Amino acid sequence: MGAELLGPDQAQADDVVLDWEGEAVLAVRLPQLSDSLDHVLAAMERRHGMPLAELDRKTKQGVVRALEARGAFSVRHGVETVAGALGVSRFTVYNYLNREHAAQGE
């Protein structure tokens, strides 16, 4: 998801420092959530072997479902970011989400 590994002496307040037998051995700097969404979208493009905008509608709907399960839409501007990657409008992304919720009886 784009984390950065650092020496424990380089750790900042928001970093996660890992200890081994009581000694700090590694620091992990986690990306901002918005950066993580970009990494997830890039991984999905690699998995599908093409830009997400070139996928058919059914596959795009599956991508939206997978992204929702990963919390992509809790990120600020998540819908806009996903819509841009899919080459669709925000309205279309919301329709995909609403269609999925209706199918689940929510």
mmCIF file of N, CA, C and O in Angstrom:
data_model
loop_
_atom_site.group_PDB
_atom_site.id
_atom_site.type_symbol
_atom_site.label_atom_id
_atom_site.label_comp_id
_atom_site.label_asym_id
_atom_site.label_seq_id
_atom_site.Cartn_x
_atom_site.Cartn_y
_atom_site.Cartn_z
ATOM 1 N N MET A 1 0.814 -1.188 0.000
ATOM 2 C CA MET A 1 0.000 0.000 0.000
ATOM 3 C C MET A 1 0.858 1.253 0.000
ATOM 4 O O MET A 1 0.367 2.315 0.278
ATOM 5 N N GLY A 2 2.118 1.147 -0.270
ATOM 6 C CA GLY A 2 2.956 2.316 -0.391
ATOM 7 C C GLY A 2 3.660 2.748 0.876
ATOM 8 O O GLY A 2 4.113 3.877 0.972
ATOM 9 N N ALA A 3 3.758 1.881 1.870
ATOM 10 C CA ALA A 3 4.464 2.232 3.102
ATOM 11 C C ALA A 3 5.955 2.346 2.823
ATOM 12 O O ALA A 3 6.485 1.740 1.891
ATOM 13 N N GLU A 4 6.626 3.130 3.651
ATOM 14 C CA GLU A 4 8.063 3.329 3.515
ATOM 15 C C GLU A 4 8.756 2.767 4.753
ATOM 16 O O GLU A 4 8.319 2.996 5.871
ATOM 17 N N LEU A 5 9.817 2.007 4.549
ATOM 18 C CA LEU A 5 10.590 1.442 5.658
ATOM 19 C C LEU A 5 11.766 2.353 5.964
ATOM 20 O O LEU A 5 12.476 2.783 5.056
ATOM 21 N N LEU A 6 11.954 2.619 7.240
ATOM 22 C CA LEU A 6 13.014 3.530 7.675
ATOM 23 C C LEU A 6 13.763 2.928 8.853
ATOM 24 O O LEU A 6 13.259 2.042 9.534
ATOM 25 N N GLY A 7 14.930 3.482 9.119
ATOM 26 C CA GLY A 7 15.637 3.125 10.339
ATOM 27 C C GLY A 7 14.885 3.727 11.523
ATOM 28 O O GLY A 7 14.243 4.768 11.394
ATOM 29 N N PRO A 8 14.951 3.105 12.684
ATOM 30 C CA PRO A 8 14.205 3.613 13.842
ATOM 31 C C PRO A 8 14.616 5.029 14.243
ATOM 32 O O PRO A 8 13.811 5.776 14.782
ATOM 33 N N ASP A 9 15.846 5.425 13.937
ATOM 34 C CA ASP A 9 16.310 6.777 14.267
ATOM 35 C C ASP A 9 15.675 7.837 13.372
ATOM 36 O O ASP A 9 15.717 9.023 13.678
ATOM 37 N N GLN A 10 15.043 7.426 12.257
ATOM 38 C CA GLN A 10 14.398 8.356 11.331
ATOM 39 C C GLN A 10 12.891 8.484 11.584
ATOM 40 O O GLN A 10 12.210 9.225 10.891
ATOM 41 N N ALA A 11 12.392 7.773 12.581
ATOM 42 C CA ALA A 11 10.954 7.749 12.851
ATOM 43 C C ALA A 11 10.445 9.118 13.283
ATOM 44 O O ALA A 11 11.105 9.834 14.033
ATOM 45 N N GLN A 12 9.271 9.441 12.783
ATOM 46 C CA GLN A 12 8.567 10.646 13.184
ATOM 47 C C GLN A 12 7.382 10.245 14.049
ATOM 48 O O GLN A 12 7.094 9.057 14.211
ATOM 49 N N ALA A 13 6.667 11.222 14.561
ATOM 50 C CA ALA A 13 5.588 10.962 15.521
ATOM 51 C C ALA A 13 4.508 10.036 14.974
ATOM 52 O O ALA A 13 3.968 9.209 15.716
ATOM 53 N N ASP A 14 4.182 10.122 13.692
ATOM 54 C CA ASP A 14 3.103 9.301 13.118
ATOM 55 C C ASP A 14 3.581 7.946 12.609
ATOM 56 O O ASP A 14 2.773 7.145 12.147
ATOM 57 N N ASP A 15 4.863 7.683 12.653
ATOM 58 C CA ASP A 15 5.391 6.417 12.148
ATOM 59 C C ASP A 15 5.186 5.302 13.175
ATOM 60 O O ASP A 15 5.041 5.548 14.366
ATOM 61 N N VAL A 16 5.191 4.074 12.668
ATOM 62 C CA VAL A 16 5.059 2.896 13.531
ATOM 63 C C VAL A 16 6.460 2.314 13.712
ATOM 64 O O VAL A 16 7.121 1.967 12.733
ATOM 65 N N VAL A 17 6.910 2.244 14.954
ATOM 66 C CA VAL A 17 8.238 1.697 15.241
ATOM 67 C C VAL A 17 8.063 0.261 15.727
ATOM 68 O O VAL A 17 7.280 -0.016 16.626
ATOM 69 N N LEU A 18 8.783 -0.645 15.093
ATOM 70 C CA LEU A 18 8.715 -2.063 15.430
ATOM 71 C C LEU A 18 9.897 -2.443 16.314
ATOM 72 O O LEU A 18 11.046 -2.105 16.019
ATOM 73 N N ASP A 19 9.590 -3.133 17.391
ATOM 74 C CA ASP A 19 10.620 -3.586 18.335
ATOM 75 C C ASP A 19 10.833 -5.086 18.192
ATOM 76 O O ASP A 19 9.894 -5.826 17.888
ATOM 77 N N TRP A 20 12.069 -5.504 18.417
ATOM 78 C CA TRP A 20 12.406 -6.922 18.466
ATOM 79 C C TRP A 20 13.228 -7.130 19.733
ATOM 80 O O TRP A 20 14.276 -6.523 19.898
ATOM 81 N N GLU A 21 12.688 -7.936 20.624
ATOM 82 C CA GLU A 21 13.338 -8.219 21.895
ATOM 83 C C GLU A 21 13.732 -6.935 22.630
ATOM 84 O O GLU A 21 14.849 -6.790 23.124
ATOM 85 N N GLY A 22 12.762 -5.969 22.645
ATOM 86 C CA GLY A 22 12.955 -4.738 23.389
ATOM 87 C C GLY A 22 13.783 -3.672 22.708
ATOM 88 O O GLY A 22 14.043 -2.622 23.292
ATOM 89 N N GLU A 23 14.211 -3.904 21.484
ATOM 90 C CA GLU A 23 15.033 -2.928 20.777
ATOM 91 C C GLU A 23 14.328 -2.495 19.494
ATOM 92 O O GLU A 23 13.851 -3.332 18.721
ATOM 93 N N ALA A 24 14.261 -1.188 19.255
ATOM 94 C CA ALA A 24 13.661 -0.657 18.033
ATOM 95 C C ALA A 24 14.533 -1.058 16.846
ATOM 96 O O ALA A 24 15.736 -0.786 16.833
ATOM 97 N N VAL A 25 13.931 -1.725 15.878
ATOM 98 C CA VAL A 25 14.710 -2.215 14.733
ATOM 99 C C VAL A 25 14.259 -1.635 13.391
ATOM 100 O O VAL A 25 15.011 -1.668 12.428
ATOM 101 N N LEU A 26 13.042 -1.112 13.341
ATOM 102 C CA LEU A 26 12.503 -0.669 12.061
ATOM 103 C C LEU A 26 11.370 0.308 12.300
ATOM 104 O O LEU A 26 10.597 0.163 13.254
ATOM 105 N N ALA A 27 11.252 1.284 11.434
ATOM 106 C CA ALA A 27 10.120 2.213 11.467
ATOM 107 C C ALA A 27 9.377 2.089 10.144
ATOM 108 O O ALA A 27 10.000 1.914 9.086
ATOM 109 N N VAL A 28 8.061 2.158 10.203
ATOM 110 C CA VAL A 28 7.230 2.079 9.012
ATOM 111 C C VAL A 28 6.442 3.380 8.916
ATOM 112 O O VAL A 28 5.728 3.753 9.845
ATOM 113 N N ARG A 29 6.600 4.064 7.790
ATOM 114 C CA ARG A 29 5.848 5.293 7.546
ATOM 115 C C ARG A 29 4.700 4.928 6.608
ATOM 116 O O ARG A 29 4.904 4.542 5.466
ATOM 117 N N LEU A 30 3.493 5.014 7.144
ATOM 118 C CA LEU A 30 2.302 4.687 6.367
ATOM 119 C C LEU A 30 1.911 5.872 5.497
ATOM 120 O O LEU A 30 2.050 7.025 5.918
ATOM 121 N N PRO A 31 1.425 5.609 4.300
ATOM 122 C CA PRO A 31 1.030 6.711 3.421
ATOM 123 C C PRO A 31 -0.273 7.344 3.894
ATOM 124 O O PRO A 31 -1.018 6.757 4.679
ATOM 125 N N GLN A 32 -0.532 8.516 3.400
ATOM 126 C CA GLN A 32 -1.832 9.137 3.628
ATOM 127 C C GLN A 32 -2.882 8.282 2.919
ATOM 128 O O GLN A 32 -2.587 7.598 1.937
ATOM 129 N N LEU A 33 -4.111 8.279 3.406
ATOM 130 C CA LEU A 33 -5.150 7.448 2.801
ATOM 131 C C LEU A 33 -5.349 7.764 1.330
ATOM 132 O O LEU A 33 -5.563 6.865 0.519
ATOM 133 N N SER A 34 -5.279 9.029 0.958
ATOM 134 C CA SER A 34 -5.480 9.380 -0.446
ATOM 135 C C SER A 34 -4.375 8.787 -1.320
ATOM 136 O O SER A 34 -4.631 8.362 -2.450
ATOM 137 N N ASP A 35 -3.133 8.736 -0.802
ATOM 138 C CA ASP A 35 -2.039 8.103 -1.536
ATOM 139 C C ASP A 35 -2.295 6.612 -1.673
ATOM 140 O O ASP A 35 -1.995 6.010 -2.705
ATOM 141 N N SER A 36 -2.854 6.007 -0.623
ATOM 142 C CA SER A 36 -3.156 4.579 -0.663
ATOM 143 C C SER A 36 -4.169 4.271 -1.759
ATOM 144 O O SER A 36 -4.055 3.265 -2.447
ATOM 145 N N LEU A 37 -5.160 5.128 -1.924
ATOM 146 C CA LEU A 37 -6.164 4.917 -2.971
ATOM 147 C C LEU A 37 -5.498 4.913 -4.341
ATOM 148 O O LEU A 37 -5.816 4.071 -5.187
ATOM 149 N N ASP A 38 -4.551 5.813 -4.557
ATOM 150 C CA ASP A 38 -3.833 5.820 -5.832
ATOM 151 C C ASP A 38 -3.081 4.506 -6.045
ATOM 152 O O ASP A 38 -3.058 3.966 -7.150
ATOM 153 N N HIS A 39 -2.491 3.980 -4.971
ATOM 154 C CA HIS A 39 -1.778 2.693 -5.069
ATOM 155 C C HIS A 39 -2.752 1.554 -5.379
ATOM 156 O O HIS A 39 -2.448 0.669 -6.182
ATOM 157 N N VAL A 40 -3.916 1.566 -4.749
ATOM 158 C CA VAL A 40 -4.921 0.523 -4.989
ATOM 159 C C VAL A 40 -5.403 0.586 -6.432
ATOM 160 O O VAL A 40 -5.526 -0.447 -7.101
ATOM 161 N N LEU A 41 -5.673 1.790 -6.932
ATOM 162 C CA LEU A 41 -6.119 1.934 -8.321
ATOM 163 C C LEU A 41 -5.045 1.448 -9.301
ATOM 164 O O LEU A 41 -5.352 0.751 -10.276
ATOM 165 N N ALA A 42 -3.798 1.776 -9.022
ATOM 166 C CA ALA A 42 -2.704 1.316 -9.893
ATOM 167 C C ALA A 42 -2.594 -0.200 -9.866
ATOM 168 O O ALA A 42 -2.385 -0.843 -10.905
ATOM 169 N N ALA A 43 -2.764 -0.809 -8.683
ATOM 170 C CA ALA A 43 -2.712 -2.274 -8.587
ATOM 171 C C ALA A 43 -3.863 -2.908 -9.359
ATOM 172 O O ALA A 43 -3.679 -3.949 -10.005
ATOM 173 N N MET A 44 -5.031 -2.294 -9.310
ATOM 174 C CA MET A 44 -6.177 -2.839 -10.050
ATOM 175 C C MET A 44 -5.934 -2.742 -11.558
ATOM 176 O O MET A 44 -6.306 -3.646 -12.298
ATOM 177 N N GLU A 45 -5.317 -1.662 -12.005
ATOM 178 C CA GLU A 45 -4.987 -1.556 -13.428
ATOM 179 C C GLU A 45 -4.008 -2.661 -13.837
ATOM 180 O O GLU A 45 -4.165 -3.276 -14.885
ATOM 181 N N ARG A 46 -3.004 -2.904 -12.992
ATOM 182 C CA ARG A 46 -2.048 -3.984 -13.305
ATOM 183 C C ARG A 46 -2.759 -5.328 -13.364
ATOM 184 O O ARG A 46 -2.491 -6.146 -14.240
ATOM 185 N N ARG A 47 -3.668 -5.559 -12.411
ATOM 186 C CA ARG A 47 -4.390 -6.831 -12.356
ATOM 187 C C ARG A 47 -5.238 -7.040 -13.619
ATOM 188 O O ARG A 47 -5.307 -8.135 -14.147
ATOM 189 N N HIS A 48 -5.868 -5.957 -14.081
ATOM 190 C CA HIS A 48 -6.727 -6.069 -15.264
ATOM 191 C C HIS A 48 -5.945 -5.938 -16.566
ATOM 192 O O HIS A 48 -6.477 -6.224 -17.638
ATOM 193 N N GLY A 49 -4.702 -5.496 -16.480
ATOM 194 C CA GLY A 49 -3.858 -5.414 -17.668
ATOM 195 C C GLY A 49 -4.197 -4.272 -18.602
ATOM 196 O O GLY A 49 -3.790 -4.290 -19.764
ATOM 197 N N MET A 50 -4.926 -3.286 -18.100
ATOM 198 C CA MET A 50 -5.291 -2.137 -18.925
ATOM 199 C C MET A 50 -5.778 -1.011 -18.025
ATOM 200 O O MET A 50 -6.111 -1.259 -16.869
ATOM 201 N N PRO A 51 -5.833 0.202 -18.557
ATOM 202 C CA PRO A 51 -6.393 1.293 -17.765
ATOM 203 C C PRO A 51 -7.835 0.978 -17.365
ATOM 204 O O PRO A 51 -8.595 0.393 -18.151
ATOM 205 N N LEU A 52 -8.207 1.359 -16.159
ATOM 206 C CA LEU A 52 -9.555 1.058 -15.667
ATOM 207 C C LEU A 52 -10.628 1.691 -16.540
ATOM 208 O O LEU A 52 -11.728 1.148 -16.675
ATOM 209 N N ALA A 53 -10.316 2.811 -17.160
ATOM 210 C CA ALA A 53 -11.288 3.488 -18.028
ATOM 211 C C ALA A 53 -11.645 2.643 -19.247
ATOM 212 O O ALA A 53 -12.705 2.844 -19.850
ATOM 213 N N GLU A 54 -10.814 1.683 -19.616
ATOM 214 C CA GLU A 54 -11.064 0.847 -20.785
ATOM 215 C C GLU A 54 -11.852 -0.423 -20.465
ATOM 216 O O GLU A 54 -12.188 -1.189 -21.364
ATOM 217 N N LEU A 55 -12.161 -0.654 -19.196
ATOM 218 C CA LEU A 55 -12.919 -1.843 -18.804
ATOM 219 C C LEU A 55 -14.376 -1.706 -19.225
ATOM 220 O O LEU A 55 -14.890 -0.597 -19.358
ATOM 221 N N ASP A 56 -15.048 -2.843 -19.387
ATOM 222 C CA ASP A 56 -16.480 -2.788 -19.691
ATOM 223 C C ASP A 56 -17.262 -2.429 -18.429
ATOM 224 O O ASP A 56 -16.730 -2.434 -17.322
ATOM 225 N N ARG A 57 -18.539 -2.083 -18.610
ATOM 226 C CA ARG A 57 -19.359 -1.596 -17.504
ATOM 227 C C ARG A 57 -19.442 -2.590 -16.355
ATOM 228 O O ARG A 57 -19.299 -2.229 -15.183
ATOM 229 N N LYS A 58 -19.654 -3.861 -16.670
ATOM 230 C CA LYS A 58 -19.790 -4.871 -15.614
ATOM 231 C C LYS A 58 -18.503 -4.982 -14.791
ATOM 232 O O LYS A 58 -18.542 -5.090 -13.566
ATOM 233 N N THR A 59 -17.368 -4.928 -15.451
ATOM 234 C CA THR A 59 -16.086 -5.011 -14.746
ATOM 235 C C THR A 59 -15.861 -3.760 -13.905
ATOM 236 O O THR A 59 -15.367 -3.845 -12.777
ATOM 237 N N LYS A 60 -16.257 -2.598 -14.435
ATOM 238 C CA LYS A 60 -16.143 -1.361 -13.651
ATOM 239 C C LYS A 60 -17.004 -1.450 -12.393
ATOM 240 O O LYS A 60 -16.591 -1.007 -11.321
ATOM 241 N N GLN A 61 -18.180 -2.028 -12.509
ATOM 242 C CA GLN A 61 -19.035 -2.196 -11.334
ATOM 243 C C GLN A 61 -18.352 -3.092 -10.302
ATOM 244 O O GLN A 61 -18.408 -2.835 -9.098
ATOM 245 N N GLY A 62 -17.685 -4.135 -10.760
ATOM 246 C CA GLY A 62 -16.936 -5.005 -9.861
ATOM 247 C C GLY A 62 -15.791 -4.271 -9.184
ATOM 248 O O GLY A 62 -15.507 -4.488 -7.999
ATOM 249 N N VAL A 63 -15.132 -3.383 -9.925
ATOM 250 C CA VAL A 63 -14.049 -2.583 -9.359
ATOM 251 C C VAL A 63 -14.601 -1.686 -8.258
ATOM 252 O O VAL A 63 -14.020 -1.576 -7.176
ATOM 253 N N VAL A 64 -15.748 -1.063 -8.505
ATOM 254 C CA VAL A 64 -16.360 -0.191 -7.499
ATOM 255 C C VAL A 64 -16.717 -0.993 -6.249
ATOM 256 O O VAL A 64 -16.480 -0.542 -5.126
ATOM 257 N N ARG A 65 -17.254 -2.190 -6.430
ATOM 258 C CA ARG A 65 -17.575 -3.046 -5.270
ATOM 259 C C ARG A 65 -16.315 -3.366 -4.463
ATOM 260 O O ARG A 65 -16.310 -3.298 -3.239
ATOM 261 N N ALA A 66 -15.253 -3.728 -5.165
ATOM 262 C CA ALA A 66 -13.998 -4.067 -4.486
ATOM 263 C C ALA A 66 -13.431 -2.849 -3.756
ATOM 264 O O ALA A 66 -12.934 -2.970 -2.626
ATOM 265 N N LEU A 67 -13.514 -1.694 -4.387
ATOM 266 C CA LEU A 67 -13.010 -0.476 -3.751
ATOM 267 C C LEU A 67 -13.842 -0.092 -2.537
ATOM 268 O O LEU A 67 -13.306 0.351 -1.529
ATOM 269 N N GLU A 68 -15.144 -0.284 -2.620
ATOM 270 C CA GLU A 68 -15.994 0.010 -1.463
ATOM 271 C C GLU A 68 -15.628 -0.902 -0.296
ATOM 272 O O GLU A 68 -15.536 -0.458 0.848
ATOM 273 N N ALA A 69 -15.381 -2.174 -0.593
ATOM 274 C CA ALA A 69 -15.008 -3.123 0.462
ATOM 275 C C ALA A 69 -13.690 -2.726 1.127
ATOM 276 O O ALA A 69 -13.472 -3.024 2.298
ATOM 277 N N ARG A 70 -12.834 -2.036 0.389
ATOM 278 C CA ARG A 70 -11.540 -1.610 0.926
ATOM 279 C C ARG A 70 -11.594 -0.219 1.543
ATOM 280 O O ARG A 70 -10.577 0.317 1.964
ATOM 281 N N GLY A 71 -12.776 0.379 1.579
ATOM 282 C CA GLY A 71 -12.931 1.681 2.221
ATOM 283 C C GLY A 71 -12.542 2.871 1.367
ATOM 284 O O GLY A 71 -12.334 3.968 1.885
ATOM 285 N N ALA A 72 -12.472 2.689 0.054
ATOM 286 C CA ALA A 72 -12.023 3.763 -0.833
ATOM 287 C C ALA A 72 -12.911 4.998 -0.773
ATOM 288 O O ALA A 72 -12.443 6.114 -0.984
ATOM 289 N N PHE A 73 -14.170 4.799 -0.467
ATOM 290 C CA PHE A 73 -15.094 5.928 -0.516
ATOM 291 C C PHE A 73 -15.201 6.658 0.817
ATOM 292 O O PHE A 73 -15.963 7.608 0.946
ATOM 293 N N SER A 74 -14.416 6.230 1.792
ATOM 294 C CA SER A 74 -14.340 6.964 3.048
ATOM 295 C C SER A 74 -13.223 8.005 2.991
ATOM 296 O O SER A 74 -13.105 8.842 3.877
ATOM 297 N N VAL A 75 -12.418 7.948 1.942
ATOM 298 C CA VAL A 75 -11.327 8.896 1.733
ATOM 299 C C VAL A 75 -11.908 10.163 1.104
ATOM 300 O O VAL A 75 -12.765 10.081 0.220
ATOM 301 N N ARG A 76 -11.439 11.299 1.556
ATOM 302 C CA ARG A 76 -11.899 12.554 0.972
ATOM 303 C C ARG A 76 -11.633 12.556 -0.528
ATOM 304 O O ARG A 76 -10.538 12.206 -0.973
ATOM 305 N N HIS A 77 -12.623 12.897 -1.293
ATOM 306 C CA HIS A 77 -12.582 12.919 -2.759
ATOM 307 C C HIS A 77 -12.414 11.525 -3.366
ATOM 308 O O HIS A 77 -11.996 11.389 -4.512
ATOM 309 N N GLY A 78 -12.744 10.497 -2.595
ATOM 310 C CA GLY A 78 -12.613 9.130 -3.092
ATOM 311 C C GLY A 78 -13.483 8.863 -4.303
ATOM 312 O O GLY A 78 -13.028 8.259 -5.280
ATOM 313 N N VAL A 79 -14.736 9.315 -4.262
ATOM 314 C CA VAL A 79 -15.638 9.085 -5.398
ATOM 315 C C VAL A 79 -15.091 9.782 -6.637
ATOM 316 O O VAL A 79 -15.066 9.195 -7.723
ATOM 317 N N GLU A 80 -14.629 11.018 -6.480
ATOM 318 C CA GLU A 80 -14.092 11.757 -7.618
ATOM 319 C C GLU A 80 -12.849 11.073 -8.187
ATOM 320 O O GLU A 80 -12.691 10.948 -9.400
ATOM 321 N N THR A 81 -11.986 10.606 -7.305
ATOM 322 C CA THR A 81 -10.753 9.940 -7.739
ATOM 323 C C THR A 81 -11.073 8.658 -8.504
ATOM 324 O O THR A 81 -10.509 8.400 -9.572
ATOM 325 N N VAL A 82 -11.994 7.864 -7.961
ATOM 326 C CA VAL A 82 -12.375 6.611 -8.621
ATOM 327 C C VAL A 82 -13.075 6.901 -9.944
ATOM 328 O O VAL A 82 -12.797 6.248 -10.962
ATOM 329 N N ALA A 83 -13.966 7.868 -9.954
ATOM 330 C CA ALA A 83 -14.669 8.220 -11.193
ATOM 331 C C ALA A 83 -13.667 8.612 -12.280
ATOM 332 O O ALA A 83 -13.791 8.171 -13.431
ATOM 333 N N GLY A 84 -12.677 9.402 -11.913
ATOM 334 C CA GLY A 84 -11.661 9.794 -12.885
ATOM 335 C C GLY A 84 -10.883 8.604 -13.421
ATOM 336 O O GLY A 84 -10.622 8.506 -14.623
ATOM 337 N N ALA A 85 -10.523 7.685 -12.535
ATOM 338 C CA ALA A 85 -9.768 6.498 -12.964
ATOM 339 C C ALA A 85 -10.601 5.595 -13.873
ATOM 340 O O ALA A 85 -10.075 4.987 -14.799
ATOM 341 N N LEU A 86 -11.910 5.532 -13.592
ATOM 342 C CA LEU A 86 -12.795 4.678 -14.389
ATOM 343 C C LEU A 86 -13.277 5.366 -15.662
ATOM 344 O O LEU A 86 -13.888 4.723 -16.521
ATOM 345 N N GLY A 87 -13.066 6.666 -15.767
ATOM 346 C CA GLY A 87 -13.532 7.401 -16.937
ATOM 347 C C GLY A 87 -15.042 7.558 -16.956
ATOM 348 O O GLY A 87 -15.661 7.551 -18.017
ATOM 349 N N VAL A 88 -15.635 7.675 -15.759
ATOM 350 C CA VAL A 88 -17.084 7.852 -15.641
ATOM 351 C C VAL A 88 -17.347 9.054 -14.735
ATOM 352 O O VAL A 88 -16.428 9.603 -14.124
ATOM 353 N N SER A 89 -18.604 9.429 -14.631
ATOM 354 C CA SER A 89 -18.959 10.548 -13.759
ATOM 355 C C SER A 89 -19.116 10.077 -12.315
ATOM 356 O O SER A 89 -19.258 8.882 -12.047
ATOM 357 N N ARG A 90 -19.112 11.038 -11.392
ATOM 358 C CA ARG A 90 -19.393 10.711 -9.989
ATOM 359 C C ARG A 90 -20.782 10.095 -9.869
ATOM 360 O O ARG A 90 -20.980 9.160 -9.109
ATOM 361 N N PHE A 91 -21.716 10.621 -10.631
ATOM 362 C CA PHE A 91 -23.077 10.107 -10.625
ATOM 363 C C PHE A 91 -23.097 8.619 -10.972
ATOM 364 O O PHE A 91 -23.805 7.827 -10.340
ATOM 365 N N THR A 92 -22.293 8.218 -11.943
ATOM 366 C CA THR A 92 -22.218 6.805 -12.336
ATOM 367 C C THR A 92 -21.667 5.958 -11.195
ATOM 368 O O THR A 92 -22.180 4.874 -10.917
ATOM 369 N N VAL A 93 -20.638 6.439 -10.520
ATOM 370 C CA VAL A 93 -20.080 5.689 -9.379
ATOM 371 C C VAL A 93 -21.149 5.529 -8.308
ATOM 372 O O VAL A 93 -21.341 4.436 -7.762
ATOM 373 N N TYR A 94 -21.878 6.606 -8.001
ATOM 374 C CA TYR A 94 -22.952 6.509 -7.010
ATOM 375 C C TYR A 94 -24.028 5.527 -7.463
ATOM 376 O O TYR A 94 -24.563 4.772 -6.650
ATOM 377 N N ASN A 95 -24.330 5.521 -8.746
ATOM 378 C CA ASN A 95 -25.304 4.540 -9.258
ATOM 379 C C ASN A 95 -24.810 3.110 -9.069
ATOM 380 O O ASN A 95 -25.586 2.229 -8.693
ATOM 381 N N TYR A 96 -23.543 2.863 -9.342
ATOM 382 C CA TYR A 96 -22.980 1.522 -9.131
ATOM 383 C C TYR A 96 -23.097 1.126 -7.656
ATOM 384 O O TYR A 96 -23.474 0.002 -7.336
ATOM 385 N N LEU A 97 -22.793 2.073 -6.766
ATOM 386 C CA LEU A 97 -22.886 1.793 -5.331
ATOM 387 C C LEU A 97 -24.330 1.537 -4.914
ATOM 388 O O LEU A 97 -24.614 0.591 -4.180
ATOM 389 N N ASN A 98 -25.243 2.371 -5.395
ATOM 390 C CA ASN A 98 -26.658 2.210 -5.039
ATOM 391 C C ASN A 98 -27.227 0.900 -5.582
ATOM 392 O O ASN A 98 -28.010 0.234 -4.917
ATOM 393 N N ARG A 99 -26.819 0.524 -6.780
ATOM 394 C CA ARG A 99 -27.282 -0.719 -7.385
ATOM 395 C C ARG A 99 -26.829 -1.911 -6.540
ATOM 396 O O ARG A 99 -27.583 -2.838 -6.290
ATOM 397 N N GLU A 100 -25.612 -1.867 -6.061
ATOM 398 C CA GLU A 100 -25.076 -2.951 -5.237
ATOM 399 C C GLU A 100 -25.827 -3.024 -3.902
ATOM 400 O O GLU A 100 -26.186 -4.099 -3.452
ATOM 401 N N HIS A 101 -26.088 -1.878 -3.306
ATOM 402 C CA HIS A 101 -26.807 -1.867 -2.019
ATOM 403 C C HIS A 101 -28.231 -2.365 -2.193
ATOM 404 O O HIS A 101 -28.755 -3.084 -1.339
ATOM 405 N N ALA A 102 -28.875 -2.002 -3.301
ATOM 406 C CA ALA A 102 -30.242 -2.454 -3.562
ATOM 407 C C ALA A 102 -30.271 -3.971 -3.761
ATOM 408 O O ALA A 102 -31.175 -4.661 -3.298
ATOM 409 N N ALA A 103 -29.247 -4.500 -4.438
ATOM 410 C CA ALA A 103 -29.174 -5.944 -4.673
ATOM 411 C C ALA A 103 -28.983 -6.716 -3.366
ATOM 412 O O ALA A 103 -29.410 -7.856 -3.233
ATOM 413 N N GLN A 104 -28.347 -6.060 -2.388
ATOM 414 C CA GLN A 104 -28.107 -6.703 -1.088
ATOM 415 C C GLN A 104 -29.254 -6.462 -0.125
ATOM 416 O O GLN A 104 -29.213 -6.914 1.019
ATOM 417 N N GLY A 105 -30.258 -5.706 -0.575
ATOM 418 C CA GLY A 105 -31.423 -5.461 0.282
ATOM 419 C C GLY A 105 -31.187 -4.429 1.351
ATOM 420 O O GLY A 105 -31.851 -4.407 2.364
ATOM 421 N N GLU A 106 -30.223 -3.550 1.137
ATOM 422 C CA GLU A 106 -29.921 -2.508 2.144
ATOM 423 C C GLU A 106 -30.796 -1.310 1.921
ATOM 424 O O GLU A 106 -31.215 -0.959 0.902
#
